[in-house]
Each structure stands twice: as C-alpha cells, then as structure tokens.
CSV table of C-alpha atoms and ligand atoms in Angstrom, one decimal:
chain,number,residue,atom,x,y,z
A,2,MET,CA,-12.4,-19.2,4.5
A,3,LYS,CA,-12.4,-17.5,1.1
A,4,ILE,CA,-12.6,-13.8,1.7
A,5,GLY,CA,-12.7,-10.8,-0.8
A,6,ILE,CA,-11.3,-7.5,0.6
A,7,VAL,CA,-12.2,-4.3,-1.1
A,8,CYS,CA,-10.2,-1.2,0.0
A,9,TYR,CA,-8.3,1.8,-1.1
A,10,PRO,CA,-4.8,0.7,-2.0
A,11,THR,CA,-3.2,4.0,-0.8
A,12,PHE,CA,-1.5,5.2,2.3
A,13,GLY,CA,-4.8,6.1,4.1
A,14,GLY,CA,-5.5,4.3,7.4
A,15,SER,CA,-8.5,2.3,6.0
A,16,GLY,CA,-6.3,0.8,3.2
A,17,VAL,CA,-3.5,0.0,5.7
A,18,VAL,CA,-5.9,-1.8,8.1
A,19,ALA,CA,-7.6,-3.7,5.3
A,20,THR,CA,-4.2,-4.8,3.9
A,21,GLU,CA,-2.8,-5.8,7.3
A,22,LEU,CA,-6.0,-7.8,8.0
A,23,GLY,CA,-5.8,-9.6,4.7
A,24,MET,CA,-2.2,-10.5,5.2
A,25,ALA,CA,-2.9,-11.8,8.7
A,26,LEU,CA,-5.8,-13.9,7.6
A,27,ALA,CA,-3.7,-15.4,4.8
A,28,GLN,CA,-1.0,-16.3,7.3
A,29,LYS,CA,-3.7,-18.2,9.2
A,30,GLY,CA,-4.5,-20.2,6.1
A,31,ASN,CA,-7.5,-18.3,4.7
A,32,HIS,CA,-7.7,-17.4,1.0
A,33,VAL,CA,-7.7,-13.7,0.6
A,34,HIS,CA,-8.5,-11.8,-2.6
A,35,PHE,CA,-7.8,-8.0,-2.7
A,36,ILE,CA,-10.1,-6.2,-5.2
A,37,THR,CA,-9.0,-2.6,-5.9
A,38,TYR,CA,-7.6,-0.3,-8.6
A,39,LYS,CA,-3.9,-0.7,-7.6
A,40,GLN,CA,-1.8,-3.1,-5.6
A,41,PRO,CA,-2.2,-2.0,-1.9
A,42,VAL,CA,1.0,-0.2,-0.8
A,43,ARG,CA,1.3,-2.1,2.4
A,44,LEU,CA,1.0,-5.5,0.7
A,45,ASP,CA,4.5,-6.8,1.4
A,46,PHE,CA,3.7,-10.5,2.1
A,47,ILE,CA,3.7,-12.9,-0.8
A,48,SER,CA,1.8,-16.2,-0.5
A,49,ASN,CA,-0.3,-18.7,-2.5
A,50,ASP,CA,-3.2,-17.5,-0.4
A,51,ILE,CA,-3.1,-13.9,-1.4
A,52,HIS,CA,-4.5,-12.7,-4.7
A,53,PHE,CA,-4.8,-9.3,-6.2
A,54,HIS,CA,-7.5,-8.4,-8.7
A,55,GLU,CA,-7.2,-5.0,-10.4
A,56,VAL,CA,-10.2,-3.0,-11.2
A,57,PHE,CA,-9.8,-1.2,-14.6
A,58,VAL,CA,-11.9,1.8,-15.6
A,59,GLU,CA,-11.7,2.6,-19.3
A,60,GLU,CA,-11.7,6.3,-20.3
A,61,TYR,CA,-14.5,7.3,-22.7
A,62,PRO,CA,-15.0,10.8,-24.0
A,63,LEU,CA,-18.7,10.9,-23.0
A,64,PHE,CA,-17.8,10.4,-19.3
A,65,HIS,CA,-17.1,13.5,-17.3
A,66,PHE,CA,-16.6,11.1,-14.3
A,67,GLN,CA,-15.3,7.6,-14.7
A,68,PRO,CA,-17.8,4.9,-13.5
A,69,TYR,CA,-15.5,3.2,-10.9
A,70,GLU,CA,-18.4,1.8,-8.9
A,71,LEU,CA,-19.7,0.0,-12.0
A,72,ALA,CA,-16.3,-1.5,-12.8
A,73,LEU,CA,-15.8,-2.5,-9.2
A,74,SER,CA,-19.1,-4.2,-8.8
A,75,SER,CA,-18.6,-6.1,-12.1
A,76,LYS,CA,-15.1,-7.2,-10.9
A,77,ILE,CA,-16.5,-8.3,-7.5
A,78,VAL,CA,-19.1,-10.5,-9.3
A,79,GLU,CA,-16.4,-12.0,-11.5
A,80,VAL,CA,-14.0,-12.8,-8.6
A,81,VAL,CA,-16.7,-14.1,-6.3
A,82,GLU,CA,-17.9,-16.5,-9.0
A,83,MET,CA,-14.5,-17.6,-10.2
A,84,TYR,CA,-13.0,-18.2,-6.7
A,85,ASN,CA,-16.2,-19.2,-4.8
A,86,LEU,CA,-15.7,-16.4,-2.2
A,87,GLU,CA,-17.8,-16.7,0.9
A,88,ILE,CA,-17.4,-13.3,2.4
A,89,LEU,CA,-16.8,-9.8,0.9
A,90,HIS,CA,-15.3,-7.5,3.4
A,91,VAL,CA,-15.4,-3.9,2.3
A,92,HIS,CA,-13.4,-1.1,4.0
A,93,TYR,CA,-14.6,2.5,3.8
A,94,ALA,CA,-18.3,2.9,2.9
A,95,ILE,CA,-17.8,5.1,-0.1
A,96,PRO,CA,-18.2,3.7,-2.7
A,97,HIS,CA,-17.2,0.2,-1.6
A,98,ALA,CA,-20.4,-0.6,0.4
A,99,TYR,CA,-22.5,0.6,-2.4
A,100,ALA,CA,-20.6,-1.4,-5.1
A,101,ALA,CA,-20.8,-4.5,-2.8
A,102,TYR,CA,-24.6,-4.1,-2.5
A,103,MET,CA,-24.9,-4.0,-6.3
A,104,ALA,CA,-22.6,-7.0,-6.7
A,105,LYS,CA,-24.7,-8.9,-4.0
A,106,GLN,CA,-27.9,-8.3,-6.0
A,107,MET,CA,-26.2,-9.4,-9.3
A,108,LEU,CA,-24.9,-12.6,-7.6
A,109,LYS,CA,-28.3,-13.3,-6.1
A,110,GLU,CA,-29.7,-13.6,-9.6
A,111,LYS,CA,-27.1,-16.3,-10.2
A,112,GLY,CA,-28.1,-18.2,-7.1
A,113,ILE,CA,-25.1,-17.0,-5.1
A,114,ASP,CA,-25.6,-15.5,-1.6
A,115,ILE,CA,-22.4,-13.6,-0.8
A,116,LYS,CA,-22.2,-12.1,2.7
A,117,VAL,CA,-21.1,-8.4,2.9
A,118,VAL,CA,-19.2,-7.0,5.9
A,119,THR,CA,-18.7,-3.3,5.9
A,120,THR,CA,-16.1,-1.7,8.1
A,121,LEU,CA,-16.5,2.1,8.6
A,122,HIS,CA,-13.3,3.9,9.1
A,123,GLY,CA,-14.0,7.5,9.9
A,124,THR,CA,-14.2,10.2,7.2
A,125,ASP,CA,-16.6,7.9,5.3
A,126,ILE,CA,-19.0,8.8,8.1
A,127,THR,CA,-17.9,12.0,9.7
A,128,LEU,CA,-16.7,14.2,6.8
A,129,VAL,CA,-17.8,12.7,3.5
A,130,GLY,CA,-20.5,10.2,4.1
A,131,SER,CA,-22.9,12.4,6.0
A,132,HIS,CA,-22.7,15.1,3.3
A,133,PRO,CA,-26.2,15.6,1.7
A,134,ASN,CA,-24.7,14.5,-1.7
A,135,TYR,CA,-23.9,11.0,-0.4
A,136,LYS,CA,-25.9,10.5,2.8
A,137,THR,CA,-28.9,8.6,1.2
A,138,ALA,CA,-26.7,6.1,-0.6
A,139,VAL,CA,-24.3,5.6,2.3
A,140,GLU,CA,-27.2,5.0,4.8
A,141,PHE,CA,-28.8,2.6,2.3
A,142,SER,CA,-25.6,0.6,1.8
A,143,ILE,CA,-24.8,0.4,5.5
A,144,ASN,CA,-28.3,-0.8,6.3
A,145,ASN,CA,-28.1,-3.4,3.6
A,146,SER,CA,-24.7,-4.9,4.6
A,147,ASP,CA,-24.9,-8.2,6.4
A,148,VAL,CA,-22.6,-7.0,9.2
A,149,VAL,CA,-21.3,-3.5,10.0
A,150,THR,CA,-18.2,-2.8,12.1
A,151,THR,CA,-16.6,0.5,13.2
A,152,VAL,CA,-13.0,1.0,14.4
A,153,SER,CA,-14.0,2.7,17.7
A,154,GLU,CA,-16.9,3.3,20.0
A,155,SER,CA,-16.7,6.9,19.1
A,156,LEU,CA,-17.3,6.2,15.4
A,157,LYS,CA,-20.1,3.9,16.3
A,158,GLY,CA,-21.7,6.8,18.1
A,159,ASP,CA,-21.1,9.1,15.2
A,160,THR,CA,-22.7,6.6,12.8
A,161,LEU,CA,-25.8,6.2,14.9
A,162,ARG,CA,-26.1,10.0,15.4
A,163,LEU,CA,-25.6,11.0,11.7
A,164,PHE,CA,-27.6,8.2,10.0
A,165,ASN,CA,-30.8,6.3,10.5
A,166,ILE,CA,-29.2,2.9,11.2
A,167,LYS,CA,-31.3,-0.2,11.5
A,168,LYS,CA,-28.5,-2.7,12.2
A,169,ASP,CA,-26.3,-3.6,15.1
A,170,ILE,CA,-22.9,-2.1,14.9
A,171,HIS,CA,-19.9,-4.2,16.1
A,172,VAL,CA,-16.9,-2.3,17.4
A,173,ILE,CA,-13.6,-4.0,16.3
A,174,TYR,CA,-10.6,-1.8,17.1
A,175,ASN,CA,-7.7,-1.2,14.7
A,176,PHE,CA,-4.7,-3.3,15.5
A,177,ILE,CA,-1.0,-3.5,15.2
A,178,ASP,CA,1.2,-6.4,14.0
A,179,PHE,CA,4.1,-6.3,16.6
A,180,GLU,CA,6.3,-8.5,14.4
A,181,LYS,CA,6.8,-5.3,12.4
A,182,TYR,CA,7.8,-3.4,15.5
A,183,PRO,CA,10.8,-5.3,16.9
A,184,GLU,CA,12.8,-3.7,19.7
A,185,ILE,CA,15.5,-1.7,17.8
A,186,THR,CA,18.7,-0.9,19.6
A,187,ASP,CA,20.1,2.7,19.6
A,188,GLU,CA,22.9,1.5,17.2
A,189,GLU,CA,20.5,0.0,14.8
A,190,CYS,CA,18.3,3.1,14.8
A,191,GLN,CA,21.2,5.4,14.0
A,192,ARG,CA,19.4,8.6,15.1
A,193,SER,CA,22.7,10.5,14.9
A,194,GLY,CA,22.1,10.8,11.2
A,195,ILE,CA,19.0,12.9,11.9
A,196,ALA,CA,19.6,14.8,15.1
A,197,LYS,CA,22.4,15.9,17.4
A,198,GLU,CA,22.9,14.1,20.6
A,199,ASN,CA,21.2,16.8,22.7
A,200,GLU,CA,18.2,17.1,20.3
A,201,ARG,CA,14.8,15.3,20.7
A,202,ILE,CA,13.1,13.9,17.6
A,203,ILE,CA,9.4,14.7,17.1
A,204,THR,CA,7.3,13.0,14.4
A,205,HIS,CA,4.1,13.6,12.5
A,206,ILE,CA,2.7,11.2,10.0
A,207,SER,CA,-0.4,11.9,7.9
A,208,ASN,CA,-1.9,12.6,4.5
A,209,LEU,CA,-1.6,16.3,5.2
A,210,ARG,CA,-5.3,16.9,4.5
A,211,PRO,CA,-7.0,19.8,6.3
A,212,VAL,CA,-8.6,17.4,8.9
A,213,LYS,CA,-5.0,16.7,10.2
A,214,ARG,CA,-4.4,20.4,11.0
A,215,ALA,CA,-0.8,20.2,9.8
A,216,ALA,CA,-0.4,23.9,10.5
A,217,ASP,CA,-0.9,23.1,14.2
A,218,VAL,CA,1.9,20.5,14.0
A,219,ILE,CA,4.3,23.3,12.8
A,220,ASP,CA,3.0,25.7,15.5
A,221,ILE,CA,3.4,23.1,18.3
A,222,PHE,CA,6.9,22.2,17.1
A,223,TYR,CA,7.9,25.8,16.9
A,224,LYS,CA,6.8,26.3,20.5
A,225,ILE,CA,8.6,23.1,21.7
A,226,GLN,CA,11.9,23.8,19.9
A,227,ASN,CA,12.0,27.3,21.5
A,228,LYS,CA,12.5,25.4,24.8
A,229,ILE,CA,14.0,22.1,23.9
A,230,PRO,CA,16.4,21.5,21.0
A,231,SER,CA,14.6,19.2,18.6
A,232,LYS,CA,14.0,18.1,15.0
A,233,LEU,CA,10.7,17.4,13.3
A,234,LEU,CA,10.2,14.4,10.9
A,235,LEU,CA,7.2,15.0,8.7
A,236,VAL,CA,6.1,11.8,6.9
A,237,GLY,CA,3.4,11.9,4.2
A,238,GLU,CA,2.2,13.8,1.3
A,239,GLY,CA,-1.0,15.9,0.8
A,240,PRO,CA,-2.6,19.2,-0.1
A,241,ASP,CA,-1.3,21.2,2.9
A,242,ARG,CA,2.3,20.4,2.3
A,243,GLU,CA,3.2,23.6,0.5
A,244,GLN,CA,1.4,25.8,3.0
A,245,ILE,CA,3.2,24.3,6.0
A,246,GLU,CA,6.5,24.5,4.3
A,247,GLY,CA,5.9,28.3,3.9
A,248,GLN,CA,4.8,28.5,7.5
A,249,ALA,CA,8.0,26.8,8.7
A,250,LYS,CA,10.1,29.1,6.5
A,251,ASP,CA,8.4,32.2,7.9
A,252,LEU,CA,9.0,31.0,11.4
A,253,GLY,CA,12.7,30.4,10.6
A,254,ILE,CA,12.6,26.6,11.5
A,255,LEU,CA,12.7,25.1,8.0
A,256,ASP,CA,16.2,23.7,8.7
A,257,LYS,CA,14.8,21.8,11.7
A,258,ILE,CA,12.2,19.9,9.7
A,259,LEU,CA,12.7,16.9,7.5
A,260,PHE,CA,9.9,16.4,4.9
A,261,LEU,CA,10.2,12.7,4.1
A,262,GLY,CA,7.2,12.2,1.8
A,263,ASN,CA,5.1,9.0,1.7
A,264,SER,CA,6.7,5.9,3.3
A,265,ASN,CA,5.5,2.3,3.7
A,266,GLU,CA,8.2,1.8,6.3
A,267,VAL,CA,6.8,4.0,9.1
A,268,ASN,CA,7.7,1.2,11.6
A,269,LYS,CA,11.4,1.9,10.8
A,270,LEU,CA,11.1,5.7,10.8
A,271,LEU,CA,9.4,5.7,14.1
A,272,CYS,CA,12.4,4.2,15.9
A,273,TYR,CA,13.9,7.7,15.9
A,274,SER,CA,11.0,9.3,17.6
A,275,ASP,CA,10.6,10.7,21.1
A,276,LEU,CA,7.2,12.3,20.6
A,277,PHE,CA,4.4,12.0,18.1
A,278,LEU,CA,2.0,14.9,17.2
A,279,LEU,CA,-1.6,14.3,16.1
A,280,PRO,CA,-3.6,17.5,16.4
A,281,SER,CA,-6.4,16.4,14.1
A,282,GLU,CA,-9.8,18.1,13.9
A,283,THR,CA,-11.3,14.6,14.2
A,284,GLU,CA,-9.9,11.1,14.1
A,285,SER,CA,-12.1,8.1,14.4
A,286,PHE,CA,-9.3,6.0,15.9
A,287,GLY,CA,-5.9,7.4,15.1
A,288,LEU,CA,-4.0,4.5,13.6
A,289,ALA,CA,-0.9,6.7,13.2
A,290,ALA,CA,-1.0,7.3,17.0
A,291,LEU,CA,-1.2,3.6,17.6
A,292,GLU,CA,1.7,2.9,15.2
A,293,ALA,CA,3.8,5.5,17.1
A,294,MET,CA,2.9,4.0,20.4
A,295,ALA,CA,3.9,0.5,19.2
A,296,ALA,CA,7.3,2.1,18.4
A,297,ARG,CA,7.4,3.3,22.1
A,298,THR,CA,6.5,6.9,21.3
A,299,PRO,CA,4.3,9.0,23.5
A,300,VAL,CA,1.5,11.0,21.8
A,301,ILE,CA,0.3,14.6,22.0
A,302,SER,CA,-3.1,14.6,20.3
A,303,THR,CA,-6.4,16.3,20.4
A,304,ASN,CA,-9.3,14.8,22.4
A,305,SER,CA,-11.6,14.5,19.4
A,306,GLY,CA,-13.3,11.3,18.1
A,307,GLY,CA,-11.8,8.0,19.1
A,308,LEU,CA,-8.4,9.4,20.2
A,309,PRO,CA,-9.3,9.1,23.9
A,310,GLU,CA,-9.8,5.3,23.4
A,311,VAL,CA,-6.2,5.0,22.2
A,312,ASN,CA,-4.2,7.8,23.8
A,313,ILE,CA,-4.5,7.8,27.6
A,314,GLN,CA,-4.3,11.2,29.3
A,315,GLY,CA,-1.1,11.6,31.4
A,316,VAL,CA,-0.1,7.9,30.8
A,317,THR,CA,0.7,7.4,27.1
A,318,GLY,CA,0.7,11.1,26.3
A,319,PHE,CA,-1.8,14.0,26.6
A,320,LEU,CA,-5.0,15.2,24.9
A,321,SER,CA,-6.0,18.8,24.3
A,322,ASN,CA,-8.9,20.6,22.7
A,323,VAL,CA,-8.7,21.0,19.0
A,324,GLY,CA,-6.5,24.1,18.1
A,325,ASP,CA,-5.0,24.5,21.6
A,326,THR,CA,-1.4,24.4,20.4
A,327,ASP,CA,-0.2,26.2,23.6
A,328,ASP,CA,-1.5,23.3,25.7
A,329,MET,CA,-0.1,20.7,23.3
A,330,ALA,CA,3.3,22.4,23.3
A,331,LYS,CA,3.3,22.6,27.1
A,332,ASN,CA,2.5,18.9,27.4
A,333,GLY,CA,5.1,18.0,24.8
A,334,ILE,CA,7.8,20.0,26.8
A,335,TYR,CA,6.7,18.3,30.0
A,336,ILE,CA,7.4,14.9,28.5
A,337,LEU,CA,10.6,15.8,26.7
A,338,GLU,CA,12.3,17.9,29.4
A,339,SER,CA,13.1,14.9,31.6
A,340,ASP,CA,14.9,11.7,30.4
A,341,GLU,CA,13.3,9.7,33.2
A,342,ARG,CA,9.8,11.0,32.5
A,343,LEU,CA,10.3,10.4,28.7
A,344,GLN,CA,11.3,6.8,29.4
A,345,GLN,CA,8.2,6.2,31.6
A,346,PHE,CA,5.9,7.6,28.9
A,347,LYS,CA,7.6,5.5,26.2
A,348,GLN,CA,7.1,2.3,28.3
A,349,ASN,CA,3.4,3.2,29.0
A,350,ALA,CA,2.9,3.9,25.2
A,351,LEU,CA,4.2,0.5,24.3
A,352,ALA,CA,2.1,-1.2,27.0
A,353,GLN,CA,-1.1,0.5,25.8
A,354,ALA,CA,-0.3,-0.4,22.2
A,355,LYS,CA,-0.1,-4.0,23.1
A,356,ARG,CA,-3.8,-4.0,24.0
A,357,PHE,CA,-4.4,-3.5,20.3
A,358,SER,CA,-2.1,-6.3,19.1
A,359,LEU,CA,-3.0,-8.4,16.1
A,360,GLN,CA,-3.3,-11.4,18.4
A,361,ASN,CA,-5.9,-9.6,20.5
A,362,VAL,CA,-8.0,-8.2,17.7
A,363,LEU,CA,-7.8,-10.8,14.9
A,364,PRO,CA,-10.1,-13.3,16.8
A,365,SER,CA,-12.9,-10.7,16.8
A,366,TYR,CA,-12.8,-10.5,13.0
A,367,LYS,CA,-12.7,-14.3,12.7
A,368,GLU,CA,-15.6,-14.8,15.1
A,369,MET,CA,-17.6,-12.2,13.3
A,370,TYR,CA,-17.0,-14.0,9.9
A,371,LYS,CA,-18.0,-17.3,11.4
A,372,GLU,CA,-21.3,-15.8,12.7
A,373,VAL,CA,-22.1,-14.3,9.4
A,374,LEU,CA,-21.6,-17.6,7.6
A,375,VAL,CA,-23.6,-19.6,10.2
A,376,ASP,CA,-26.4,-17.1,9.9
A,377,CYS,CA,-26.4,-17.6,6.2
A,378,CYS,CA,-26.6,-21.4,5.8
B,418,GMT,O1,-7.7,10.5,7.1
B,418,GMT,C1,-7.1,9.4,7.3
B,418,GMT,O2,-6.2,9.2,8.1
B,418,GMT,C2,-7.4,8.3,6.3
B,418,GMT,C3,-8.6,7.6,6.8
B,418,GMT,C4,-8.9,6.4,5.9
B,418,GMT,O3,-10.1,5.9,6.1
B,418,GMT,O4,-8.2,5.9,5.1
B,418,GMT,O5,-8.4,7.2,8.2
B,418,GMT,C5,-9.5,6.9,9.0
B,418,GMT,O6,-9.3,5.5,9.2
B,418,GMT,C6,-8.2,5.1,10.0
B,418,GMT,C7,-8.2,3.6,10.0
B,418,GMT,O7,-9.3,3.0,10.6
B,418,GMT,C8,-8.4,5.7,11.4
B,418,GMT,O8,-7.4,5.3,12.2
B,418,GMT,C9,-8.4,7.2,11.2
B,418,GMT,O9,-8.6,7.8,12.5
B,418,GMT,C10,-9.5,7.7,10.3
B,418,GMT,N1,-9.3,9.1,10.0
B,418,GMT,C11,-10.2,10.0,10.4
B,418,GMT,O10,-11.2,9.7,11.0
B,418,GMT,C12,-9.9,11.4,10.0
C-alpha cells in the first residue's frame, strides 16, 4: 500500500503514534510518506520505503497568521499525485483533517479519489476542537473523512457527545513497539548514577501543559518523599516548567528532582523508574502511561478520560479523582513501601502493556485500510 501520513512532528502523543505507525507499516513493506513541517522526532528508522515531505510556509508581511493549512493541502495534492498514494492517514483533526478534505476535493477535480482516514487523539476533540472557534470546521472535516478512528472508547464517547457525528467511529488503541523496550539488566540501567541504593525513582513525562497538572506531580512527589526516600525524573518541556521549578524550590525538594527536558529516548530513561505519575485533568488514552508500563513501571494516574482503559485499578497501579493528590500519594507509598509488592505491580504493568503491543494493534489498522480501499473501487 502507498500511504501518506500527516501529523505533528513534535514530542506530542499524536505525532509519536503516527510516526511509530508509519515506521511499522514501512517495515511490513508498505510505502510511507510523512507530510509535515519538520522531520518527526521519533523517526529513527531509515528505509527506501519511508519518505519525508516538508511543508514550507513562506512569511509575507500581509499575513498576521501564516496559512499552514493552505501549504499543507497543496503539498498533499503534490505528493499524492507524484507517488500515486492510495490512502491519506491524518493524525489530529486540527488542522490536518480540514487540509485533507481540501486536498481530496482538489484531487477529485483531477480524477483522483484519495481515501482519507482521520485519527482523533484527544485534545483535538476535548480541549481545542470543541471550542466554538473551531467546532464547525472540525465537525465538518470529521464527517467528511472516509474513515474515523479514536484511540480509546472514552474518546469515541467524547466525540459523539461533543459533535454531531454522522459516521461510524472505529476504536483502535494506541500501541507499543516492544522491540524498543528490551529487558534491561540492573547493571545496564545504572540507576546508581541517579539515586542512592535506598531511594526509589519516580518519573513523570509530559509536555508540561496545564492539562497535565504538573503542579500535582510535585505535590504528590513531595508527599511520597516525606515517607519514602526517592528522586523524581521530570522529562519534557512546556509552559508550566518554570512554575513547578519554583514550587519545588519553595517546598525544599529541588535537589531531589532532575529536570531532563525533551527526550526521544524515553524507553531508555524509563528503565530507572519504580513509579510513574500521570495526574492529568483529562487524557484520551495516556500513551506516556503505556510507555511506562512497557518499561515495567506501575502508574499512579487520575481516572479521567481513557486512563481506566489502560491503567487497571489495584493491578497495574491506581486511579484517583483529578486533584486528589493525597490519595495519589497514599497509593504511591503503598506500592513503593514493599519490595515484593513493587515487583508484583511491575510484572502486572508489563503484562497489561503487552495487550497493546504493535503485533496486536497493527492488524486493526491494516484491516481498516483494506476495507477503505475495497469500498472505494
Ligand atoms: O497532550 C498530549 O499528551 C499530546 C496529545 C497529542 O495529541 O499529541 O496527546 C493526546 O494523544 C495521545 C496519543 O493518542 C494520547 O495518548 C493522549 O492521552 C492525548 N492527550 C490528551 O488527551 C490530553
């Protein structure tokens, strides 16, 4: 199959999923064309079957906002025509589904019927997409996609609740490529460089946007380290970084926190981890939690959005109400205070993550592509 993938090339979950999917499809012999404004950060696999097409937006003094959608839809038309693409798979509705619809209409005029698959990822529905400024266009582009998928049942429910949707929505869960999560021995992991032998290592990975409630991460960690000697690894960059650094300083725990910035090697960083914190306001799936579980790390999360579909209460970790940092800290301490219990939770986390392996999820995408193409011709 010849597939075009439109995504954000950054560290966000939607771009990560799109890139991992593209690489997996190419490994299976499909021709994959990434169309975006920068090389995707997770694109670490080079092959004849992977192409990257950069979307350029020229600055012009008249424009207060640069017309990215216009440049993107023109680039899609160019790439579909040049490489005879059969399917265009866009990740994150805004503005990708809208640009794909425009490209589809332009291609129709040239006698080309490109099939558009839109995968909704979360904030494109729950936070941004349903805002009155965007809702009409987002709803229109979802309804005019050939196939729509969401990354969890919860996000499907949100989409149907917030928009007037006239299409079936397929749920295809996010996945994990276990080849990137090999079993790492204690010697290889070298956790002694980060923490003392008696200390636990706690991790949080996110884009530090308000929806992640990073202040709750600091609060939970503060409460845990009062009872259990521990260190916090904070991976990611974002608008709340400065504020939480100040919060940690005020609480006197700055020396127990390592701010590591963005990383495209989270699989390696997670080998240090005993516990993962994800106290988000909402999370359509929680790819970061799944990545932690694949690295044998139990998860303390909220019970919002799709998190209960990933993190299982009392088995792979615990789920609490948004903002209940006392409960999250109590649950974290419960897991960390016993070596035996921690090992059991680690094993359970890995077993649950395996349900979302690439091998289990990729066939759903391939079947869906085949159905779209059969429907078309
Ligand atoms: O906020 C983020 O984490 C980024 C955002 C994105 O679309 O890039 O993540 C969303 O998509 C991920 C991949 O499908 C999901 O795992 C995240 O739960 C979702 N984030 C939210 O819903 C807040």
